Amino acid sequence: MDVKFWGVRGSLAAPLLPEQVQAKINAAVQIIQPKDLESQDARQKFLSSLPPYVYGTIGGNTPCVQVTSSSNDVLIFDAGTGMRALGLDSRIAAVTHYSLFLSHLHWDHIQGFPFFGPLYDSNVTIDIYSPVEDIAEMFARQMRAPFYPVDFNVVKDRIKFNVILPGKECRVGGVTVVCCKMNHPGDSYSYSVEEDGKKVVYATDIELSDFEADDDVKKVFGGADVAILDSQYTPQDALGKSKWGHSAFSYALDFAVEMNVKKMYLFHYDPSYDDKKVNSIFQSAKMYSKSISTEKLEVELAIEGKSFSL
């Protein structure tokens, strides 16, 4: 099972601003030495030595995560703006069927769907899964005039909407998917994906302060090898945003430890946080993780374009 991040930001897309790019260049220029320019190898070594928040970016697209099974079934979790980039990936050009699982219908989780190139290929079919009944009408609204030039009716015959029930298993090829309802305004659903004894959890838009896990939640999260978990805020910012439906990284880590998760990816970063701030959160998260558990919980950053395998 392979997992790839196509969009990791929360709430709305947040591309790099010119001054942020300039700050990265300035940071590199301040520490470069003449020896770092002597050859191509020296230049590459210097670039590789730069902090990740200088040499690279977390990414600015809203949530979209691809899971590819061992039998090449392509599952997509949320249709944020990252879904456009997914559709441009030549490595999946031969795919003619996609399974799209929606956490909820807030705009940042569906707005990439109309820009998903394969949607307009007459050979492609898409199964859309959600615990919400009758979502076809709601899902189609953003593709109506005056909001979008191509009406949903153009593609709807190749799209099937499927209602899944929390706690009940859903099979896609050789993969088992289970969802559970989480704490978020209007509700949001997290998903576990399991294949060959390995489990990854996609869990965005959840507020974990004062949250008690029920049996469905424990079934989805319990013992996960990897959890991609909403970590939108610093603890300080989270205090002023109660009931907004998102978590501080520390709440996410506490919850991961409670659920016996082995590895956690911070995800759904606040759009106002630049790469340097997200990296500082990452460093704090690693230290906090060591302080709250005697078991080793690995902590990683979800970065657009990065992937991992289970």
Short mmCIF file of C-alpha atoms in Angstrom, two decimals:
data_model
loop_
_atom_site.label_atom_id
_atom_site.label_comp_id
_atom_site.label_asym_id
_atom_site.label_seq_id
_atom_site.Cartn_x
_atom_site.Cartn_y
_atom_site.Cartn_z
CA MET A 1 0.00 0.00 0.00
CA ASP A 2 1.46 3.33 -1.13
CA VAL A 3 0.34 6.72 0.22
CA LYS A 4 1.04 10.11 -1.38
CA PHE A 5 0.20 13.63 -0.26
CA TRP A 6 -1.24 15.96 -2.89
CA GLY A 7 -2.69 18.61 -0.56
CA VAL A 8 -1.90 19.19 3.12
CA ARG A 9 -3.17 22.70 3.98
CA GLY A 10 -6.38 23.44 5.82
CA SER A 11 -9.28 25.82 5.26
CA LEU A 12 -8.12 27.36 1.98
CA ALA A 13 -5.21 27.11 -0.42
CA ALA A 14 -2.12 29.06 0.66
CA PRO A 15 0.52 29.33 -2.09
CA LEU A 16 3.92 30.78 -1.29
CA LEU A 17 3.97 34.57 -1.33
CA PRO A 18 6.80 36.47 -3.10
CA GLU A 19 8.19 37.72 0.21
CA GLN A 20 8.27 34.14 1.53
CA VAL A 21 10.30 33.00 -1.47
CA GLN A 22 12.62 35.97 -1.00
CA ALA A 23 13.06 35.08 2.68
CA LYS A 24 14.12 31.54 1.70
CA ILE A 25 16.67 32.88 -0.79
CA ASN A 26 17.98 35.39 1.75
CA ALA A 27 18.39 32.67 4.39
CA ALA A 28 20.43 30.57 1.97
CA VAL A 29 22.59 33.49 0.82
CA GLN A 30 23.50 34.40 4.40
CA ILE A 31 25.20 31.06 5.06
CA ILE A 32 26.66 30.11 1.67
CA GLN A 33 30.47 29.96 1.40
CA PRO A 34 32.74 30.22 -1.67
CA LYS A 35 33.55 26.52 -1.42
CA ASP A 36 29.84 25.77 -1.84
CA LEU A 37 29.96 27.20 -5.38
CA GLU A 38 33.08 25.41 -6.64
CA SER A 39 31.26 22.62 -8.50
CA GLN A 40 27.87 21.16 -9.25
CA ASP A 41 28.39 18.56 -6.53
CA ALA A 42 29.33 21.26 -4.02
CA ARG A 43 26.27 23.31 -4.89
CA GLN A 44 23.99 20.30 -4.56
CA LYS A 45 25.56 19.35 -1.23
CA PHE A 46 24.98 22.87 0.05
CA LEU A 47 21.35 22.86 -1.05
CA SER A 48 20.81 19.48 0.59
CA SER A 49 22.24 20.81 3.85
CA LEU A 50 19.70 23.63 4.09
CA PRO A 51 16.82 23.28 6.57
CA PRO A 52 13.72 21.76 4.94
CA TYR A 53 11.74 24.96 5.43
CA VAL A 54 14.36 26.83 3.38
CA TYR A 55 15.05 24.29 0.65
CA GLY A 56 11.50 23.33 -0.26
CA THR A 57 7.97 23.97 0.94
CA ILE A 58 5.23 22.18 2.84
CA GLY A 59 2.80 22.97 0.04
CA GLY A 60 -0.24 25.16 -0.34
CA ASN A 61 -3.00 22.88 -1.67
CA THR A 62 -6.00 21.83 0.40
CA PRO A 63 -6.49 18.18 1.43
CA CYS A 64 -6.08 15.34 -1.01
CA VAL A 65 -4.32 12.06 -0.22
CA GLN A 66 -3.87 9.14 -2.60
CA VAL A 67 -3.72 5.52 -1.43
CA THR A 68 -2.76 2.88 -4.00
CA SER A 69 -3.29 -0.75 -3.12
CA SER A 70 -0.98 -3.62 -4.03
CA SER A 71 -3.41 -4.47 -6.85
CA ASN A 72 -3.27 -0.84 -8.12
CA ASP A 73 -6.69 0.25 -6.88
CA VAL A 74 -6.53 4.06 -6.50
CA LEU A 75 -8.33 5.46 -3.46
CA ILE A 76 -8.48 9.24 -3.00
CA PHE A 77 -9.26 10.86 0.33
CA ASP A 78 -10.86 14.28 -0.11
CA ALA A 79 -11.03 16.42 -3.22
CA GLY A 80 -9.24 19.58 -2.15
CA THR A 81 -7.20 21.64 -4.58
CA GLY A 82 -4.48 18.98 -4.43
CA MET A 83 -6.75 16.78 -6.54
CA ARG A 84 -5.87 18.87 -9.58
CA ALA A 85 -2.18 17.96 -9.19
CA LEU A 86 -3.11 14.32 -8.73
CA GLY A 87 -4.97 14.40 -12.04
CA LEU A 88 -1.85 15.71 -13.79
CA ASP A 89 0.35 12.84 -12.59
CA SER A 90 1.39 10.86 -15.66
CA ARG A 91 2.04 7.77 -13.55
CA ILE A 92 -1.68 7.19 -13.13
CA ALA A 93 -2.62 8.08 -16.70
CA ALA A 94 -3.73 4.49 -17.36
CA VAL A 95 -6.13 4.42 -14.39
CA THR A 96 -9.77 4.29 -15.50
CA HIS A 97 -11.47 3.96 -12.11
CA TYR A 98 -11.08 5.96 -8.91
CA SER A 99 -12.65 5.60 -5.48
CA LEU A 100 -13.09 8.98 -3.75
CA PHE A 101 -13.81 9.08 -0.01
CA LEU A 102 -15.05 12.36 1.44
CA SER A 103 -14.43 13.44 5.02
CA HIS A 104 -17.12 16.11 4.70
CA LEU A 105 -18.39 18.71 2.25
CA HIS A 106 -16.72 21.90 3.40
CA TRP A 107 -15.40 23.72 0.38
CA ASP A 108 -11.69 23.10 0.97
CA HIS A 109 -12.38 19.37 0.71
CA ILE A 110 -14.32 19.35 -2.56
CA GLN A 111 -13.18 22.40 -4.55
CA GLY A 112 -10.51 20.50 -6.48
CA PHE A 113 -12.98 18.01 -7.94
CA PRO A 114 -14.02 20.09 -11.00
CA PHE A 115 -10.32 20.53 -11.87
CA PHE A 116 -9.50 16.80 -11.75
CA GLY A 117 -8.48 16.14 -15.36
CA PRO A 118 -9.53 12.45 -15.54
CA LEU A 119 -13.08 13.53 -14.65
CA TYR A 120 -13.53 14.58 -18.28
CA ASP A 121 -12.15 11.36 -19.79
CA SER A 122 -15.07 9.33 -21.15
CA ASN A 123 -13.26 6.10 -20.20
CA VAL A 124 -13.00 7.03 -16.52
CA THR A 125 -15.52 6.15 -13.81
CA ILE A 126 -15.52 7.38 -10.23
CA ASP A 127 -17.15 5.92 -7.12
CA ILE A 128 -17.70 8.57 -4.44
CA TYR A 129 -18.16 7.36 -0.86
CA SER A 130 -19.59 9.26 2.10
CA PRO A 131 -21.70 8.51 5.17
CA VAL A 132 -23.86 11.50 4.17
CA GLU A 133 -27.00 10.51 2.29
CA ASP A 134 -28.16 12.34 -0.84
CA ILE A 135 -24.87 14.15 -1.37
CA ALA A 136 -25.08 14.12 -5.18
CA GLU A 137 -27.09 17.34 -5.26
CA MET A 138 -24.86 19.10 -2.74
CA PHE A 139 -21.72 17.88 -4.46
CA ALA A 140 -22.90 19.13 -7.86
CA ARG A 141 -23.70 22.69 -6.79
CA GLN A 142 -20.19 24.01 -7.24
CA MET A 143 -20.29 22.92 -10.90
CA ARG A 144 -23.32 25.03 -11.73
CA ALA A 145 -23.38 28.47 -13.32
CA PRO A 146 -22.25 31.01 -12.33
CA PHE A 147 -19.68 29.12 -10.22
CA TYR A 148 -18.20 26.85 -12.91
CA PRO A 149 -18.43 26.70 -16.71
CA VAL A 150 -18.93 22.91 -17.05
CA ASP A 151 -22.18 21.61 -15.58
CA PHE A 152 -22.12 18.49 -13.41
CA ASN A 153 -24.60 16.85 -15.80
CA VAL A 154 -21.78 16.49 -18.33
CA VAL A 155 -19.97 13.96 -16.11
CA LYS A 156 -22.61 12.58 -13.74
CA ASP A 157 -23.34 9.40 -15.74
CA ARG A 158 -19.82 8.14 -14.98
CA ILE A 159 -20.06 8.90 -11.26
CA LYS A 160 -21.68 6.69 -8.66
CA PHE A 161 -22.45 7.89 -5.14
CA ASN A 162 -22.23 5.32 -2.35
CA VAL A 163 -23.43 5.68 1.25
CA ILE A 164 -21.22 3.94 3.79
CA LEU A 165 -22.09 3.43 7.45
CA PRO A 166 -19.75 4.29 10.34
CA GLY A 167 -18.17 1.18 11.80
CA LYS A 168 -19.11 -1.01 8.82
CA GLU A 169 -16.48 -2.40 6.47
CA CYS A 170 -16.36 -1.27 2.85
CA ARG A 171 -14.30 -3.24 0.34
CA VAL A 172 -12.42 -1.70 -2.59
CA GLY A 173 -10.54 -4.47 -4.34
CA GLY A 174 -8.35 -6.05 -1.69
CA VAL A 175 -8.56 -3.04 0.63
CA THR A 176 -10.88 -2.66 3.62
CA VAL A 177 -12.12 0.83 4.50
CA VAL A 178 -13.93 1.75 7.74
CA CYS A 179 -15.14 5.21 8.78
CA CYS A 180 -16.16 6.90 12.01
CA LYS A 181 -17.77 10.23 12.90
CA MET A 182 -15.57 12.84 14.54
CA ASN A 183 -16.04 16.19 16.28
CA HIS A 184 -16.36 18.99 13.69
CA PRO A 185 -19.05 21.58 12.86
CA GLY A 186 -21.43 19.78 10.51
CA ASP A 187 -19.60 16.51 11.26
CA SER A 188 -16.52 15.04 9.65
CA TYR A 189 -15.54 11.42 9.10
CA SER A 190 -12.18 9.71 9.48
CA TYR A 191 -11.20 6.60 7.54
CA SER A 192 -8.97 3.61 8.12
CA VAL A 193 -7.54 1.76 5.12
CA GLU A 194 -6.28 -1.76 5.75
CA GLU A 195 -4.48 -4.20 3.48
CA ASP A 196 -2.32 -7.23 4.27
CA GLY A 197 -2.41 -6.49 8.00
CA LYS A 198 -1.24 -2.87 7.61
CA LYS A 199 -3.48 0.08 8.51
CA VAL A 200 -3.30 3.78 7.66
CA VAL A 201 -5.82 6.33 8.97
CA TYR A 202 -6.89 9.55 7.24
CA ALA A 203 -8.26 11.91 9.89
CA THR A 204 -8.76 15.55 9.02
CA ASP A 205 -10.96 18.31 10.48
CA ILE A 206 -11.39 17.00 14.00
CA GLU A 207 -11.36 18.81 17.33
CA LEU A 208 -9.84 16.50 19.90
CA SER A 209 -10.06 18.59 23.06
CA ASP A 210 -12.66 17.00 25.37
CA PHE A 211 -13.26 14.27 22.76
CA GLU A 212 -14.17 10.77 23.90
CA ALA A 213 -13.60 7.91 21.49
CA ASP A 214 -16.53 5.55 20.94
CA ASP A 215 -16.28 1.99 19.61
CA ASP A 216 -16.33 3.12 15.97
CA VAL A 217 -13.47 5.55 16.60
CA LYS A 218 -11.45 2.88 18.38
CA LYS A 219 -12.04 0.48 15.49
CA VAL A 220 -10.74 3.02 12.97
CA PHE A 221 -7.75 4.35 14.91
CA GLY A 222 -6.79 1.51 17.23
CA GLY A 223 -3.29 0.19 16.61
CA ALA A 224 -2.88 2.02 13.30
CA ASP A 225 0.53 1.76 11.69
CA VAL A 226 0.17 5.34 10.44
CA ALA A 227 -2.33 8.11 11.23
CA ILE A 228 -2.56 11.26 9.10
CA LEU A 229 -4.04 13.53 11.73
CA ASP A 230 -5.41 17.09 11.86
CA SER A 231 -2.78 19.23 13.60
CA GLN A 232 -3.86 22.67 12.43
CA TYR A 233 -2.86 24.84 15.40
CA THR A 234 -0.28 25.56 18.01
CA PRO A 235 -1.69 25.02 21.53
CA GLN A 236 -1.78 28.80 22.03
CA ASP A 237 -3.81 29.40 18.87
CA ALA A 238 -6.14 26.51 19.64
CA LEU A 239 -7.19 28.15 22.92
CA GLY A 240 -8.82 31.00 21.04
CA LYS A 241 -10.49 28.78 18.44
CA SER A 242 -12.64 26.45 20.47
CA LYS A 243 -15.49 24.87 18.49
CA TRP A 244 -13.77 25.62 15.18
CA GLY A 245 -13.36 21.89 14.62
CA HIS A 246 -9.57 21.54 14.50
CA SER A 247 -6.79 20.44 16.82
CA ALA A 248 -3.52 21.63 18.23
CA PHE A 249 -0.65 19.31 17.42
CA SER A 250 -0.37 18.37 21.10
CA TYR A 251 -4.01 17.18 21.24
CA ALA A 252 -3.40 15.11 18.12
CA LEU A 253 -0.35 13.50 19.69
CA ASP A 254 -2.20 12.76 22.93
CA PHE A 255 -4.95 11.09 20.92
CA ALA A 256 -2.47 9.09 18.81
CA VAL A 257 -0.84 7.75 21.97
CA GLU A 258 -4.24 6.87 23.42
CA MET A 259 -5.10 4.94 20.23
CA ASN A 260 -1.73 3.12 20.16
CA VAL A 261 -0.78 4.62 16.81
CA LYS A 262 2.77 3.77 15.75
CA LYS A 263 3.48 6.72 13.47
CA MET A 264 1.71 10.06 13.00
CA TYR A 265 1.84 12.63 10.23
CA LEU A 266 0.95 16.21 11.16
CA PHE A 267 -1.64 17.41 8.62
CA HIS A 268 -4.08 20.21 7.69
CA TYR A 269 -1.84 23.15 8.60
CA ASP A 270 -3.33 26.56 9.22
CA PRO A 271 -3.11 28.63 6.01
CA SER A 272 -1.55 31.54 7.92
CA TYR A 273 1.44 29.43 9.03
CA ASP A 274 4.50 29.72 6.78
CA ASP A 275 6.97 26.87 6.24
CA LYS A 276 9.23 28.04 9.05
CA LYS A 277 6.40 28.04 11.56
CA VAL A 278 5.16 24.62 10.47
CA ASN A 279 8.71 23.32 10.88
CA SER A 280 8.88 24.79 14.40
CA ILE A 281 5.62 22.99 15.21
CA PHE A 282 7.20 19.79 13.89
CA GLN A 283 10.20 20.20 16.19
CA SER A 284 7.91 20.89 19.16
CA ALA A 285 5.79 17.87 18.28
CA LYS A 286 8.80 15.57 18.28
CA MET A 287 9.86 16.80 21.70
CA TYR A 288 6.33 16.60 23.08
CA SER A 289 5.95 13.06 21.77
CA LYS A 290 8.99 11.93 23.73
CA SER A 291 7.62 13.48 26.91
CA ILE A 292 4.17 11.86 26.90
CA SER A 293 4.83 8.24 26.02
CA THR A 294 7.25 5.51 27.00
CA GLU A 295 6.51 3.88 23.65
CA LYS A 296 8.12 5.29 20.54
CA LEU A 297 5.60 7.30 18.50
CA GLU A 298 7.23 8.49 15.30
CA VAL A 299 6.18 11.97 14.18
CA GLU A 300 6.46 13.24 10.61
CA LEU A 301 5.28 16.20 8.55
CA ALA A 302 2.84 15.67 5.71
CA ILE A 303 4.49 17.44 2.79
CA GLU A 304 2.94 17.93 -0.61
CA GLY A 305 4.44 15.52 -3.14
CA LYS A 306 5.93 13.19 -0.53
CA SER A 307 4.94 9.55 -0.21
CA PHE A 308 5.44 6.49 1.96
CA SER A 309 4.71 2.77 1.74
CA LEU A 310 3.27 0.24 4.14
#
